[in-house]
CSV table of C-alpha atoms in Angstrom, one decimal:
chain,number,residue,atom,x,y,z
A,274,UNK,CA,0.0,-0.2,0.1
A,275,UNK,CA,1.6,3.4,-1.0
A,276,UNK,CA,1.7,6.1,1.4
A,277,UNK,CA,-0.1,9.1,0.5
A,278,UNK,CA,1.9,12.4,-0.1
A,279,UNK,CA,0.9,15.9,0.5
A,280,UNK,CA,1.3,18.4,-2.1
A,281,UNK,CA,4.7,19.3,-3.7
A,282,UNK,CA,6.6,22.1,-5.0
A,283,UNK,CA,9.8,21.7,-6.9
A,284,UNK,CA,10.4,18.0,-5.3
A,285,UNK,CA,9.7,19.8,-1.8
A,286,UNK,CA,6.6,18.5,0.7
A,287,UNK,CA,5.0,21.8,1.0
A,288,UNK,CA,3.3,20.7,4.4
A,289,UNK,CA,6.5,19.8,5.6
A,290,UNK,CA,8.4,22.9,4.9
A,291,UNK,CA,5.6,25.1,6.0
A,292,UNK,CA,5.6,23.4,9.5
A,293,UNK,CA,9.5,23.9,9.7
A,294,UNK,CA,9.2,27.6,8.9
A,295,UNK,CA,6.2,27.7,11.3
A,296,UNK,CA,8.2,26.3,14.0
A,297,UNK,CA,11.3,28.6,13.3
A,298,UNK,CA,9.2,31.8,13.2
A,299,UNK,CA,7.6,30.5,16.6
A,300,UNK,CA,11.1,29.9,18.1
A,301,UNK,CA,12.2,33.4,17.0
A,302,UNK,CA,9.0,34.8,18.6
A,303,UNK,CA,10.1,33.6,21.9
A,304,UNK,CA,13.5,34.7,21.6
A,305,UNK,CA,12.3,38.0,20.6
A,306,UNK,CA,9.8,38.3,23.6
A,307,UNK,CA,12.7,36.9,25.9
A,308,UNK,CA,15.3,39.7,24.9
A,309,UNK,CA,12.5,42.3,25.2
A,310,UNK,CA,11.3,41.5,28.7
A,311,UNK,CA,14.6,40.5,30.1
A,312,UNK,CA,16.5,43.5,31.6
A,313,UNK,CA,20.2,43.3,31.1
A,314,UNK,CA,23.1,45.6,32.7
A,315,UNK,CA,25.3,46.3,30.2
A,316,UNK,CA,28.1,47.5,32.2
A,317,UNK,CA,28.1,44.3,34.8
A,318,UNK,CA,31.1,42.6,32.9
A,319,UNK,CA,32.7,45.8,32.1
A,320,UNK,CA,32.5,46.7,35.9
A,321,UNK,CA,34.4,43.7,36.8
A,322,UNK,CA,37.0,43.9,34.4
A,323,UNK,CA,37.5,47.8,35.3
A,324,UNK,CA,37.6,46.7,39.2
A,325,UNK,CA,40.7,44.1,38.4
A,326,UNK,CA,42.5,46.8,36.6
A,327,UNK,CA,42.0,49.2,39.7
A,328,UNK,CA,43.4,46.4,41.9
A,329,UNK,CA,46.3,45.8,39.2
A,330,UNK,CA,47.1,49.5,39.3
A,331,UNK,CA,46.8,50.1,43.3
A,332,UNK,CA,49.1,47.0,44.2
A,333,UNK,CA,51.7,47.9,41.3
A,334,UNK,CA,51.7,43.9,40.4
A,335,UNK,CA,50.2,41.8,37.4
A,336,UNK,CA,48.1,40.0,40.0
A,337,UNK,CA,46.8,40.4,43.5
A,338,UNK,CA,47.4,36.5,44.5
A,339,UNK,CA,49.7,33.6,44.1
A,340,UNK,CA,47.1,31.4,42.5
A,341,UNK,CA,46.3,34.3,39.7
A,342,UNK,CA,50.0,34.4,39.2
A,343,UNK,CA,50.6,31.2,38.5
A,344,UNK,CA,47.7,30.8,36.2
A,345,UNK,CA,49.0,33.8,34.3
A,346,UNK,CA,52.6,32.1,34.5
A,347,UNK,CA,51.1,29.0,33.0
A,348,UNK,CA,49.2,31.2,30.1
A,349,UNK,CA,52.9,33.0,29.5
A,350,UNK,CA,54.6,29.8,29.2
A,351,UNK,CA,52.1,28.6,26.5
A,352,UNK,CA,51.9,31.9,24.7
A,353,UNK,CA,55.7,31.6,24.6
A,354,UNK,CA,55.6,28.1,23.2
A,355,UNK,CA,53.3,29.0,20.3
A,356,UNK,CA,55.3,32.2,20.0
A,357,UNK,CA,58.5,30.3,19.3
A,358,UNK,CA,56.8,27.7,17.4
A,359,UNK,CA,55.6,30.4,14.9
A,360,UNK,CA,58.8,31.9,14.9
A,361,UNK,CA,60.9,28.8,14.2
A,362,UNK,CA,58.3,28.4,11.1
A,363,UNK,CA,59.3,32.0,9.9
A,364,UNK,CA,55.4,33.0,10.1
A,365,UNK,CA,55.6,35.3,12.9
A,366,UNK,CA,57.4,39.0,13.0
A,367,UNK,CA,57.0,41.7,15.8
A,368,UNK,CA,55.2,44.1,13.2
A,369,UNK,CA,52.6,41.6,12.9
A,370,UNK,CA,52.3,41.0,16.6
A,371,UNK,CA,51.7,44.8,17.1
A,372,UNK,CA,49.4,45.2,14.4
A,373,UNK,CA,47.0,42.3,15.7
A,374,UNK,CA,47.6,43.9,19.3
A,375,UNK,CA,46.4,47.3,18.1
A,376,UNK,CA,43.2,45.5,16.3
A,377,UNK,CA,42.4,43.5,19.6
A,378,UNK,CA,42.4,47.0,21.5
A,379,UNK,CA,40.3,48.7,19.0
A,380,UNK,CA,37.7,45.5,19.2
A,381,UNK,CA,38.0,46.1,22.9
A,382,UNK,CA,39.9,43.0,24.0
A,383,UNK,CA,42.9,44.4,26.3
A,384,UNK,CA,44.6,41.0,26.6
A,385,UNK,CA,47.7,41.5,24.4
A,386,UNK,CA,48.8,37.9,24.6
A,387,UNK,CA,45.9,36.8,22.5
A,388,UNK,CA,47.5,38.3,19.7
A,389,UNK,CA,49.7,35.4,19.5
A,390,UNK,CA,46.8,32.8,19.5
A,391,UNK,CA,45.3,34.9,16.4
A,392,UNK,CA,48.3,34.9,14.7
A,393,UNK,CA,48.4,31.0,15.1
A,394,UNK,CA,44.9,30.5,14.3
A,395,UNK,CA,45.5,32.4,10.9
A,396,UNK,CA,48.3,30.1,10.2
A,397,UNK,CA,46.7,26.9,11.0
A,398,UNK,CA,43.2,27.2,9.7
A,399,UNK,CA,43.8,27.8,6.2
A,400,UNK,CA,46.0,24.4,6.2
A,401,UNK,CA,43.0,22.6,8.1
A,402,UNK,CA,40.1,24.1,6.2
A,403,UNK,CA,41.9,23.7,2.8
A,404,UNK,CA,42.7,20.1,3.9
A,405,UNK,CA,38.8,19.2,4.8
A,406,UNK,CA,37.7,20.9,1.5
A,407,UNK,CA,40.3,18.9,-0.5
A,408,UNK,CA,39.4,15.7,1.1
A,409,UNK,CA,35.3,16.4,0.6
A,410,UNK,CA,35.6,17.8,-2.8
A,411,UNK,CA,38.4,15.6,-4.5
A,412,UNK,CA,38.3,12.6,-2.4
A,413,UNK,CA,34.8,11.9,-1.5
A,414,UNK,CA,33.5,13.9,-4.5
A,415,UNK,CA,30.2,14.9,-2.6
A,416,UNK,CA,29.5,17.1,-5.7
A,417,UNK,CA,30.8,15.3,-8.5
A,418,UNK,CA,28.9,17.5,-11.0
A,419,UNK,CA,31.2,20.1,-9.9
A,420,UNK,CA,34.4,20.7,-12.1
A,421,UNK,CA,36.0,24.4,-12.1
A,422,UNK,CA,33.7,25.0,-9.0
A,423,UNK,CA,35.7,22.8,-6.7
A,424,UNK,CA,38.7,24.8,-7.4
A,425,UNK,CA,36.8,28.1,-6.8
A,426,UNK,CA,35.3,26.4,-3.4
A,427,UNK,CA,38.6,25.2,-2.3
A,428,UNK,CA,40.3,28.8,-2.8
A,429,UNK,CA,37.4,30.7,-1.6
A,430,UNK,CA,37.4,28.5,1.7
A,431,UNK,CA,41.0,29.0,2.1
A,432,UNK,CA,41.0,32.3,1.8
A,433,UNK,CA,38.0,32.9,4.3
A,434,UNK,CA,40.2,30.8,6.5
A,435,UNK,CA,43.1,32.9,6.5
A,436,UNK,CA,41.2,36.0,6.7
A,437,UNK,CA,38.4,35.3,9.3
A,438,UNK,CA,40.3,36.1,12.2
A,439,UNK,CA,41.1,39.4,10.9
A,440,UNK,CA,37.6,40.2,9.6
A,441,UNK,CA,36.1,39.2,12.9
A,442,UNK,CA,38.3,41.9,14.6
A,443,UNK,CA,37.4,44.6,12.0
A,444,UNK,CA,34.2,43.9,12.3
A,445,UNK,CA,33.8,44.0,16.0
A,446,UNK,CA,36.3,47.1,16.3
A,447,UNK,CA,33.8,48.9,13.7
A,448,UNK,CA,31.0,48.4,15.6
A,449,UNK,CA,32.7,49.2,18.9
A,450,UNK,CA,33.8,52.9,17.2
A,451,UNK,CA,30.5,53.5,15.7
A,452,UNK,CA,28.7,53.1,19.3
A,453,UNK,CA,31.6,55.2,20.9
A,454,UNK,CA,31.3,58.1,18.0
A,455,UNK,CA,27.5,58.2,18.6
A,456,UNK,CA,27.9,59.3,22.3
A,457,UNK,CA,31.3,61.3,22.3
A,458,UNK,CA,29.4,65.0,21.7
A,459,UNK,CA,27.0,63.8,25.0
A,460,UNK,CA,30.2,62.8,26.7
A,461,UNK,CA,31.8,65.9,26.0
A,462,UNK,CA,28.7,68.0,27.1
A,463,UNK,CA,29.0,66.3,30.4
A,464,UNK,CA,32.7,66.8,30.7
A,465,UNK,CA,32.2,70.6,29.9
A,466,UNK,CA,29.4,70.6,32.7
A,467,UNK,CA,31.6,68.7,35.4
A,468,UNK,CA,34.7,71.0,34.3
A,469,UNK,CA,32.6,74.0,35.2
A,470,UNK,CA,31.2,72.5,38.3
A,471,UNK,CA,35.0,72.3,39.7
A,472,UNK,CA,35.5,68.7,39.5
A,473,UNK,CA,38.9,67.3,38.5
A,474,UNK,CA,39.7,65.5,35.3
A,475,UNK,CA,39.7,62.2,36.8
A,476,UNK,CA,36.5,62.8,38.9
A,477,UNK,CA,34.9,64.0,35.8
A,478,UNK,CA,35.7,61.2,33.3
A,479,UNK,CA,34.2,58.8,36.4
A,480,UNK,CA,31.0,61.0,36.6
A,481,UNK,CA,30.8,60.9,32.6
A,482,UNK,CA,31.1,57.1,32.6
A,483,UNK,CA,28.5,56.5,35.4
A,484,UNK,CA,25.9,58.9,33.7
A,485,UNK,CA,26.6,57.1,30.1
A,486,UNK,CA,27.3,53.5,31.1
A,487,UNK,CA,23.6,52.3,30.3
A,488,UNK,CA,23.6,54.5,27.1
A,489,UNK,CA,26.6,54.0,25.9
A,490,UNK,CA,28.4,51.0,27.5
A,491,UNK,CA,31.4,51.2,25.5
A,492,UNK,CA,32.5,54.7,25.6
A,493,UNK,CA,31.3,54.4,29.4
A,494,UNK,CA,33.7,51.4,29.8
A,495,UNK,CA,36.7,53.5,28.1
A,496,UNK,CA,36.1,56.6,30.4
A,497,UNK,CA,36.1,54.6,33.6
A,498,UNK,CA,39.2,52.9,32.6
A,499,UNK,CA,40.7,56.4,31.9
A,500,UNK,CA,39.6,57.6,35.1
A,501,UNK,CA,41.3,54.7,36.8
A,502,UNK,CA,44.4,55.2,35.2
A,503,UNK,CA,44.5,58.9,35.7
A,504,UNK,CA,44.0,58.0,39.5
A,505,UNK,CA,47.1,55.6,39.5
A,506,UNK,CA,49.5,56.0,36.8
A,507,UNK,CA,52.6,58.3,37.5
A,508,UNK,CA,51.9,60.3,34.4
A,509,UNK,CA,48.8,61.5,33.2
A,510,UNK,CA,49.8,61.8,29.6
A,511,UNK,CA,50.1,58.1,29.6
A,512,UNK,CA,46.7,57.5,30.6
A,513,UNK,CA,45.2,60.0,27.8
A,514,UNK,CA,47.5,58.3,25.2
A,515,UNK,CA,46.3,54.7,26.6
A,516,UNK,CA,42.6,56.1,25.8
A,517,UNK,CA,43.7,57.1,22.1
A,518,UNK,CA,45.3,53.8,21.5
A,519,UNK,CA,42.2,51.8,22.5
A,520,UNK,CA,39.8,53.7,20.3
A,521,UNK,CA,40.2,54.0,16.5
A,522,UNK,CA,38.5,57.4,16.2
A,523,UNK,CA,40.1,60.7,15.3
A,524,UNK,CA,37.6,62.6,17.5
A,525,UNK,CA,38.9,60.9,20.4
A,526,UNK,CA,42.5,61.5,19.6
A,527,UNK,CA,41.6,65.1,19.3
A,528,UNK,CA,40.1,65.0,22.8
A,529,UNK,CA,43.2,63.2,23.9
A,530,UNK,CA,45.5,66.1,22.5
A,531,UNK,CA,43.1,68.9,24.2
A,532,UNK,CA,43.4,67.2,27.5
A,533,UNK,CA,47.4,67.0,27.1
A,534,UNK,CA,47.6,70.7,26.1
A,535,UNK,CA,45.5,71.6,29.1
A,536,UNK,CA,47.4,69.5,31.4
A,537,UNK,CA,50.6,71.0,30.1
A,538,UNK,CA,49.9,74.7,29.4
A,539,UNK,CA,47.2,75.2,32.2
A,540,UNK,CA,44.7,76.5,29.5
A,541,UNK,CA,40.8,76.6,30.2
A,542,UNK,CA,39.5,72.9,29.8
A,543,UNK,CA,35.8,73.9,29.7
A,544,UNK,CA,36.2,76.2,26.5
A,545,UNK,CA,38.3,73.8,24.6
A,546,UNK,CA,35.8,70.9,25.4
A,547,UNK,CA,32.6,73.2,24.5
A,548,UNK,CA,34.6,73.9,21.1
A,549,UNK,CA,35.3,70.5,20.5
A,550,UNK,CA,31.6,69.4,21.4
A,551,UNK,CA,30.1,71.7,18.6
A,552,UNK,CA,32.5,70.3,16.2
A,553,UNK,CA,31.6,67.0,17.0
A,554,UNK,CA,27.8,67.7,17.1
A,555,UNK,CA,28.2,69.4,13.7
A,556,UNK,CA,30.0,66.5,12.2
A,557,UNK,CA,27.2,63.9,13.3
A,558,UNK,CA,24.6,66.2,11.8
A,559,UNK,CA,26.6,66.3,8.9
A,560,UNK,CA,26.8,62.6,8.6
A,561,UNK,CA,23.0,62.3,9.2
A,562,UNK,CA,22.4,64.3,6.1
A,563,UNK,CA,24.8,62.7,4.0
A,564,UNK,CA,23.2,59.3,4.7
A,565,UNK,CA,19.9,61.0,4.0
A,566,UNK,CA,21.2,62.4,0.7
A,567,UNK,CA,22.0,59.0,-0.3
A,568,UNK,CA,18.8,57.3,0.7
A,569,UNK,CA,17.0,57.8,-3.2
A,570,UNK,CA,20.2,56.3,-4.7
A,571,UNK,CA,20.0,53.3,-2.4
A,572,UNK,CA,16.1,52.8,-2.8
A,573,UNK,CA,16.6,52.4,-6.4
A,574,UNK,CA,17.5,49.1,-6.6
A,575,UNK,CA,15.0,47.6,-4.5
A,576,UNK,CA,12.3,49.6,-6.2
A,577,UNK,CA,13.0,48.3,-9.5
A,578,UNK,CA,13.3,44.9,-8.4
A,579,UNK,CA,10.9,44.2,-6.0
A,580,UNK,CA,8.3,47.4,-6.0
A,581,UNK,CA,7.8,48.0,-9.6
A,582,UNK,CA,7.1,44.4,-10.9
A,583,UNK,CA,4.3,44.1,-8.2
A,584,UNK,CA,2.8,47.5,-9.3
A,585,UNK,CA,3.0,46.4,-12.9
A,586,UNK,CA,1.4,42.9,-11.9
A,587,UNK,CA,-1.4,44.5,-10.2
A,588,UNK,CA,-2.1,47.4,-12.6
A,589,UNK,CA,-1.6,45.4,-15.6
A,590,UNK,CA,-2.8,42.0,-14.4
A,591,UNK,CA,-6.6,42.3,-15.0
A,592,UNK,CA,-6.2,43.8,-18.3
A,593,UNK,CA,-4.1,41.0,-19.3
A,594,UNK,CA,-6.7,38.2,-18.1
A,595,UNK,CA,-9.5,40.2,-20.0
A,596,UNK,CA,-7.7,39.8,-23.3
A,597,UNK,CA,-6.6,36.4,-22.6
A,598,UNK,CA,-10.5,35.5,-21.8
A,599,UNK,CA,-11.3,37.5,-25.3
A,600,UNK,CA,-9.4,35.6,-27.3
A,601,UNK,CA,-10.1,32.1,-25.7
A,602,UNK,CA,-13.6,32.7,-26.2
A,603,UNK,CA,-13.2,34.1,-29.8
A,604,UNK,CA,-11.3,30.8,-30.8
A,605,UNK,CA,-13.2,28.3,-33.0
A,606,UNK,CA,-13.8,25.4,-30.9
A,607,UNK,CA,-12.9,22.0,-31.7
A,608,UNK,CA,-15.5,19.4,-32.6
């Protein structure tokens, strides 16, 4: 007895595919509702890291107890082994390590030892991924109809495995930079208010970090860390330099330069920050106007591909059906 099957489309069971799509939509709805009703503190993890940095600067040690020191020594030993191995393979240079450390700092990752791991993954991943793709495509021949496509698939997979870690860091750094850029004018306004109220620079940074921590967690994190370093480092110039090193934004570098000049020459901080804040607000408004001016050109492609065809079908569809019925009714019937 042959089992009955439902309607099919292009060889796929329509009822089965529809049931799967409904299940995925229900799961996505549950996740969206859970994310909307759940209250999360964006500064919770960052506060823990900032407290650790404060204790590190306060004690003048890398760690505060022997257990942490031993774990850090083991991590350093592993890092040195990986570094020696890559050095023996002639694939590790100091310039590469410094470049990856800079990208890690831009992405908000402050552990510089991870640069060696990133370089190790970038060296090993193409070999592993390329070998797996070669076995699947040429040995097992999972797609026997592919001929030249195999070469393209192997090349693209190997290239993505090599550039994957760097692309991940770049994407994360860009998102973080955009988040900091959005909140910088508001932060400078608060800094102006704090400076006019008589607060010191480190107290002003700390106050701004508390006020903007929930709205702009990345910016609040950077300002809180700068306040900690201003309180404990011997050279305040170094604390400002660390802020410019961690953020890939010319506006932040301008703020750092202003801070250093006011510390060096004793110029009024509030007036300089007020000028910078006005410039950054004008820059933000110009970026918004630029995006608005590009919108008609961006909307042209979806207008042509998705909206106009539907509009033509709605307008010309009834006329086409009427013409087809007229020709069908006027054609001589077969006897």
